[in-house]
Amino acid sequence: MPSITIPEFGAVHRSRLHAQGVRPSELTRALETGALRRVRRDWFVSPRAHPLVAQAITVGGAVGCISAAIVRGVWAIDDGALHVSVPGNQPRLRRSAAGDDASPTRRVRAHWDDGQRRREAIVGVPRMLRQIARCQPEEMAVAAFDSSIRLGLLSSDELAELAASSTAQFRRIVEAVDGRADSGIESLPRVRLARLGIEMVPQVKIDGHRVDGLVGERLVLQFDGFGPHSSRHQRNKDLAEDARLTSRGYTVLRFSYDQVIRDWEWVESEVLRAVEHGRHRWPM
C-alpha cells in the first residue's frame, strides 16, 4: 500500500499507522491483500519481517540481545532461544495462540529491562550490546561488538561514551573491541590468545593482500567461515594465497569455523607450538 510506510524491520504499531494518516479502510485492504499481517491486537508485520520480530511481538516484547544481533546481521552464535526485551514494569510475557504462525518456535529468554520502551519491535543497538554483555560470555560479546563497529551500527566514539556510563564488565569488553576484525570467527581467537599473552593483530596487509591475523612478525592465522570459503574456487584461491605467503617465509596456519568453535584446545596448541618454536619471528 503506497500510503503505508513500514519501518526497517517490517513491524508497525497501530499508533504509528494512525500518525501516518492511514485510514481504517486502507489497513483493512492491506490485511486482505497480505501486505500486512496482524500478529497482536495493535501490531502488524509485513511479509519481509524477520520471523524473530513477529515472534517477539507476539509474546509481548521486543527482539533483544543476540536475537536482535541476528536480525541486524551482527555476528553472533545462535543459541536456539528467542531473546525478548521486556519493560521492567510489565508483569509477565503473553501467551500466543496455539497454531498462530507468529507463535515462537523457540524457547523464550526474557530480558527484563527498566529502560525498555513500549511500542518498539527491536531494541536499539546500545541496548542490544548491553544485553549481550550481560547475557553472553565475554569473548562472544566482544565478537558482537566488533561486528557492530565493522557494520557501522556504532562508532568507536559512541561505544566509548556508552562504556563510560556502564559496568566494569562492559568497559572490559569495550577495551577488547577491535572493529578491524572481518568476522566473529576472527574475534574469538584474538580474545582467547590475548589471555595467553599472545597478541594477534587483525586484518594485516601483506604484499597488498589482507590476512585474518598476524602474530609477531610472520605467523599468519587464517580463519575460514562457512560462507566465504565454501566454494571450490575460493578454497583454491585460499591455498594459493597460503603458498604465496609460505614462499615468502611466512608461517601460515589455517583453521575452520568448526575447529575454532568446537575444537579450540587443538587450535590453541597449534598456535602455541608455532610460537614456542619461534615461527612468529624472522630468523636472526
Short mmCIF file of C-alpha atoms in Angstrom, two decimals:
data_model
loop_
_atom_site.label_atom_id
_atom_site.label_comp_id
_atom_site.label_asym_id
_atom_site.label_seq_id
_atom_site.Cartn_x
_atom_site.Cartn_y
_atom_site.Cartn_z
CA MET A 1 0.00 0.00 0.00
CA PRO A 2 1.68 3.26 -1.10
CA SER A 3 0.22 5.25 1.81
CA ILE A 4 1.62 2.87 4.45
CA THR A 5 5.26 3.18 5.45
CA ILE A 6 6.66 0.10 7.17
CA PRO A 7 9.70 0.57 9.45
CA GLU A 8 13.01 -1.10 8.67
CA PHE A 9 12.38 -4.37 10.45
CA GLY A 10 8.94 -4.95 8.96
CA ALA A 11 6.74 -4.40 12.02
CA VAL A 12 4.47 -1.45 12.73
CA HIS A 13 2.21 -0.48 15.64
CA ARG A 14 -1.29 0.81 15.08
CA SER A 15 -0.36 4.14 16.67
CA ARG A 16 2.31 4.66 14.01
CA LEU A 17 -0.17 3.88 11.26
CA HIS A 18 -2.54 6.40 12.80
CA ALA A 19 0.25 9.01 12.87
CA GLN A 20 0.82 8.36 9.17
CA GLY A 21 -2.83 9.11 8.50
CA VAL A 22 -3.66 5.56 7.42
CA ARG A 23 -7.43 5.13 7.26
CA PRO A 24 -9.18 2.01 8.65
CA SER A 25 -10.22 1.05 5.12
CA GLU A 26 -6.58 1.20 3.97
CA LEU A 27 -5.49 -1.00 6.87
CA THR A 28 -8.27 -3.48 6.08
CA ARG A 29 -7.17 -3.56 2.45
CA ALA A 30 -3.53 -4.14 3.46
CA LEU A 31 -4.63 -7.10 5.61
CA GLU A 32 -6.79 -8.53 2.83
CA THR A 33 -4.04 -8.34 0.24
CA GLY A 34 -1.36 -9.73 2.54
CA ALA A 35 0.66 -6.52 2.56
CA LEU A 36 0.29 -6.65 6.35
CA ARG A 37 -0.46 -9.42 8.81
CA ARG A 38 -1.76 -8.92 12.35
CA VAL A 39 0.39 -10.64 14.99
CA ARG A 40 -1.13 -8.97 18.04
CA ARG A 41 -4.07 -6.68 18.64
CA ASP A 42 -2.25 -3.47 17.66
CA TRP A 43 0.80 -4.89 15.92
CA PHE A 44 1.22 -5.75 12.24
CA VAL A 45 4.08 -7.18 10.20
CA SER A 46 4.90 -7.18 6.52
CA PRO A 47 5.93 -10.32 4.59
CA ARG A 48 9.57 -9.19 4.79
CA ALA A 49 9.59 -9.06 8.59
CA HIS A 50 12.12 -11.37 10.22
CA PRO A 51 10.34 -14.29 11.99
CA LEU A 52 12.06 -13.40 15.28
CA VAL A 53 10.50 -9.91 15.15
CA ALA A 54 6.97 -11.30 14.77
CA GLN A 55 7.56 -13.90 17.48
CA ALA A 56 8.92 -11.38 20.00
CA ILE A 57 5.96 -9.06 19.43
CA THR A 58 3.56 -11.97 19.83
CA VAL A 59 4.77 -12.71 23.36
CA GLY A 60 4.68 -9.05 24.36
CA GLY A 61 8.22 -7.76 23.97
CA ALA A 62 10.82 -6.56 21.51
CA VAL A 63 13.62 -8.55 19.91
CA GLY A 64 16.65 -8.20 22.17
CA CYS A 65 20.16 -9.44 22.94
CA ILE A 66 21.63 -11.91 20.42
CA SER A 67 18.26 -12.32 18.67
CA ALA A 68 18.47 -8.60 17.85
CA ALA A 69 22.03 -9.18 16.65
CA ILE A 70 20.87 -11.97 14.33
CA VAL A 71 18.09 -9.79 12.89
CA ARG A 72 20.56 -6.93 12.29
CA GLY A 73 23.21 -9.16 10.70
CA VAL A 74 25.60 -8.69 13.63
CA TRP A 75 27.85 -11.71 14.20
CA ALA A 76 26.53 -13.98 16.93
CA ILE A 77 26.19 -17.69 17.61
CA ASP A 78 22.52 -18.62 17.67
CA ASP A 79 21.80 -20.40 20.96
CA GLY A 80 18.38 -21.54 19.78
CA ALA A 81 16.44 -19.20 22.09
CA LEU A 82 14.25 -16.21 21.30
CA HIS A 83 15.71 -13.35 23.34
CA VAL A 84 12.96 -10.89 24.17
CA SER A 85 13.41 -7.50 25.82
CA VAL A 86 10.54 -6.64 28.13
CA PRO A 87 9.79 -3.39 30.00
CA GLY A 88 10.68 -3.78 33.67
CA ASN A 89 7.19 -2.75 34.78
CA GLN A 90 5.46 -5.34 32.61
CA PRO A 91 4.35 -8.18 34.92
CA ARG A 92 4.81 -11.10 32.52
CA LEU A 93 5.04 -12.22 28.92
CA ARG A 94 1.92 -13.02 26.97
CA ARG A 95 0.89 -16.40 25.70
CA SER A 96 0.44 -16.71 21.97
CA ALA A 97 -2.47 -18.57 20.46
CA ALA A 98 -1.82 -22.20 19.55
CA GLY A 99 -1.30 -22.61 15.84
CA ASP A 100 -0.55 -18.92 15.29
CA ASP A 101 2.04 -18.51 12.54
CA ALA A 102 3.86 -15.96 14.69
CA SER A 103 3.98 -18.20 17.77
CA PRO A 104 7.57 -18.69 18.97
CA THR A 105 9.13 -21.92 17.75
CA ARG A 106 11.99 -21.46 20.24
CA ARG A 107 12.25 -21.30 23.99
CA VAL A 108 11.84 -17.70 25.13
CA ARG A 109 14.51 -15.97 27.20
CA ALA A 110 13.22 -12.74 28.70
CA HIS A 111 15.45 -9.74 29.42
CA TRP A 112 13.56 -7.50 31.86
CA ASP A 113 14.86 -4.03 31.18
CA ASP A 114 13.74 -0.89 33.03
CA GLY A 115 14.84 1.23 30.07
CA GLN A 116 12.92 -0.78 27.51
CA ARG A 117 10.40 1.35 25.61
CA ARG A 118 6.99 0.06 24.65
CA ARG A 119 5.89 0.02 21.02
CA GLU A 120 9.29 -0.84 19.58
CA ALA A 121 9.85 -4.07 17.68
CA ILE A 122 13.59 -4.37 18.27
CA VAL A 123 15.86 -2.76 20.84
CA GLY A 124 18.36 -0.11 19.76
CA VAL A 125 21.99 -1.04 19.19
CA PRO A 126 23.30 0.31 22.55
CA ARG A 127 20.64 -1.62 24.50
CA MET A 128 21.30 -4.72 22.39
CA LEU A 129 25.01 -4.55 23.27
CA ARG A 130 24.33 -4.01 26.96
CA GLN A 131 22.09 -7.08 26.99
CA ILE A 132 24.68 -9.15 25.11
CA ALA A 133 27.34 -8.06 27.62
CA ARG A 134 25.17 -9.30 30.50
CA CYS A 135 23.97 -12.47 28.81
CA GLN A 136 26.86 -13.88 26.77
CA PRO A 137 30.44 -14.96 27.58
CA GLU A 138 32.82 -12.02 27.25
CA GLU A 139 34.56 -13.36 24.13
CA MET A 140 31.19 -13.76 22.36
CA ALA A 141 30.23 -10.26 23.43
CA VAL A 142 33.49 -8.86 22.03
CA ALA A 143 32.77 -10.58 18.72
CA ALA A 144 29.32 -8.98 18.57
CA PHE A 145 30.77 -5.58 19.49
CA ASP A 146 33.47 -5.93 16.81
CA SER A 147 30.81 -6.78 14.25
CA SER A 148 28.62 -3.82 15.25
CA ILE A 149 31.54 -1.44 14.76
CA ARG A 150 32.51 -3.00 11.43
CA LEU A 151 28.92 -2.78 10.15
CA GLY A 152 28.78 0.90 11.06
CA LEU A 153 25.97 0.42 13.58
CA LEU A 154 28.00 2.16 16.28
CA SER A 155 31.09 4.36 16.09
CA SER A 156 34.12 3.91 18.31
CA ASP A 157 33.36 7.25 19.98
CA GLU A 158 29.75 6.22 20.66
CA LEU A 159 30.95 2.93 22.13
CA ALA A 160 33.44 4.70 24.40
CA GLU A 161 30.72 7.08 25.56
CA LEU A 162 28.44 4.15 26.23
CA ALA A 163 31.16 2.35 28.19
CA ALA A 164 31.73 5.39 30.42
CA SER A 165 28.23 5.05 31.85
CA SER A 166 28.19 1.24 32.09
CA THR A 167 29.52 -1.53 34.32
CA ALA A 168 33.14 -2.59 34.75
CA GLN A 169 32.39 -5.76 32.79
CA PHE A 170 31.05 -3.70 29.89
CA ARG A 171 34.12 -1.47 29.95
CA ARG A 172 36.36 -4.55 29.94
CA ILE A 173 34.59 -5.82 26.82
CA VAL A 174 34.91 -2.43 25.13
CA GLU A 175 38.67 -2.38 25.82
CA ALA A 176 38.99 -5.64 23.87
CA VAL A 177 36.96 -4.46 20.87
CA ASP A 178 38.67 -4.09 17.50
CA GLY A 179 36.44 -3.15 14.59
CA ARG A 180 39.03 -4.30 12.06
CA ALA A 181 38.01 -7.92 12.58
CA ASP A 182 36.19 -9.13 9.49
CA SER A 183 34.11 -11.74 11.35
CA GLY A 184 33.42 -13.10 14.79
CA ILE A 185 35.39 -16.19 13.85
CA GLU A 186 38.42 -13.88 13.84
CA SER A 187 37.43 -12.03 17.02
CA LEU A 188 37.22 -15.14 19.21
CA PRO A 189 40.84 -16.28 18.58
CA ARG A 190 42.11 -12.74 19.16
CA VAL A 191 40.46 -12.57 22.59
CA ARG A 192 41.40 -16.11 23.56
CA LEU A 193 45.03 -15.72 22.53
CA ALA A 194 45.28 -12.38 24.37
CA ARG A 195 44.50 -14.26 27.60
CA LEU A 196 47.66 -16.27 26.94
CA GLY A 197 49.72 -13.14 26.37
CA ILE A 198 49.74 -13.58 22.59
CA GLU A 199 48.76 -10.55 20.54
CA MET A 200 47.05 -11.25 17.23
CA VAL A 201 46.70 -8.16 15.04
CA PRO A 202 43.62 -8.44 12.79
CA GLN A 203 43.41 -7.75 9.06
CA VAL A 204 47.07 -7.02 8.41
CA LYS A 205 48.03 -6.27 4.80
CA ILE A 206 50.99 -8.28 3.49
CA ASP A 207 52.19 -7.64 -0.06
CA GLY A 208 48.89 -6.00 -0.89
CA HIS A 209 46.77 -8.84 0.50
CA ARG A 210 44.99 -8.90 3.85
CA VAL A 211 45.35 -11.81 6.26
CA ASP A 212 42.93 -12.52 9.08
CA GLY A 213 45.51 -12.24 11.84
CA LEU A 214 49.24 -11.81 12.35
CA VAL A 215 51.16 -12.92 15.44
CA GLY A 216 54.58 -11.39 15.82
CA GLU A 217 56.38 -10.75 12.55
CA ARG A 218 55.47 -13.72 10.37
CA LEU A 219 52.93 -16.12 11.93
CA VAL A 220 49.80 -15.75 9.81
CA LEU A 221 46.50 -17.08 11.13
CA GLN A 222 43.63 -17.60 8.69
CA PHE A 223 40.09 -18.50 9.76
CA ASP A 224 37.52 -19.89 7.35
CA GLY A 225 33.85 -19.20 7.98
CA PHE A 226 31.06 -21.25 6.40
CA GLY A 227 30.07 -18.88 3.61
CA PRO A 228 33.09 -17.10 2.10
CA HIS A 229 35.33 -20.18 1.95
CA SER A 230 32.85 -22.92 0.98
CA SER A 231 33.23 -22.91 -2.81
CA ARG A 232 35.91 -24.84 -4.69
CA HIS A 233 37.08 -21.64 -6.35
CA GLN A 234 37.54 -19.86 -3.01
CA ARG A 235 39.27 -22.87 -1.48
CA ASN A 236 41.76 -22.99 -4.36
CA LYS A 237 42.33 -19.25 -4.01
CA ASP A 238 42.98 -19.64 -0.26
CA LEU A 239 45.50 -22.43 -0.83
CA ALA A 240 47.30 -20.37 -3.48
CA GLU A 241 47.45 -17.44 -1.05
CA ASP A 242 48.89 -19.70 1.67
CA ALA A 243 51.53 -20.98 -0.76
CA ARG A 244 52.44 -17.41 -1.77
CA LEU A 245 52.95 -16.38 1.85
CA THR A 246 54.90 -19.53 2.67
CA SER A 247 57.24 -18.92 -0.25
CA ARG A 248 57.99 -15.51 1.25
CA GLY A 249 58.96 -17.02 4.59
CA TYR A 250 55.71 -16.64 6.50
CA THR A 251 54.27 -19.43 8.62
CA VAL A 252 50.60 -19.92 7.77
CA LEU A 253 48.10 -21.75 9.98
CA ARG A 254 44.58 -22.06 8.58
CA PHE A 255 41.63 -23.14 10.75
CA SER A 256 37.98 -23.80 10.02
CA TYR A 257 34.91 -22.42 11.76
CA ASP A 258 34.23 -25.79 13.42
CA GLN A 259 37.78 -26.02 14.72
CA VAL A 260 37.60 -22.59 16.33
CA ILE A 261 34.16 -23.16 17.84
CA ARG A 262 34.31 -26.86 18.74
CA ASP A 263 38.00 -27.79 18.97
CA TRP A 264 39.66 -24.67 20.32
CA GLU A 265 42.13 -26.58 22.52
CA TRP A 266 43.71 -28.07 19.41
CA VAL A 267 43.81 -24.69 17.63
CA GLU A 268 45.41 -23.13 20.70
CA SER A 269 48.00 -25.89 20.94
CA GLU A 270 48.98 -25.40 17.29
CA VAL A 271 49.46 -21.66 17.74
CA LEU A 272 51.39 -22.12 20.99
CA ARG A 273 53.65 -24.72 19.36
CA ALA A 274 54.43 -22.34 16.49
CA VAL A 275 55.26 -19.51 18.91
CA GLU A 276 57.40 -21.78 21.11
CA HIS A 277 59.41 -22.78 18.03
CA GLY A 278 59.93 -19.14 17.11
CA ARG A 279 57.92 -19.36 13.90
CA HIS A 280 56.44 -15.93 14.63
CA ARG A 281 59.85 -14.21 14.31
CA TRP A 282 62.14 -13.78 11.37
CA PRO A 283 65.34 -15.85 11.68
CA MET A 284 68.28 -13.89 13.06
#
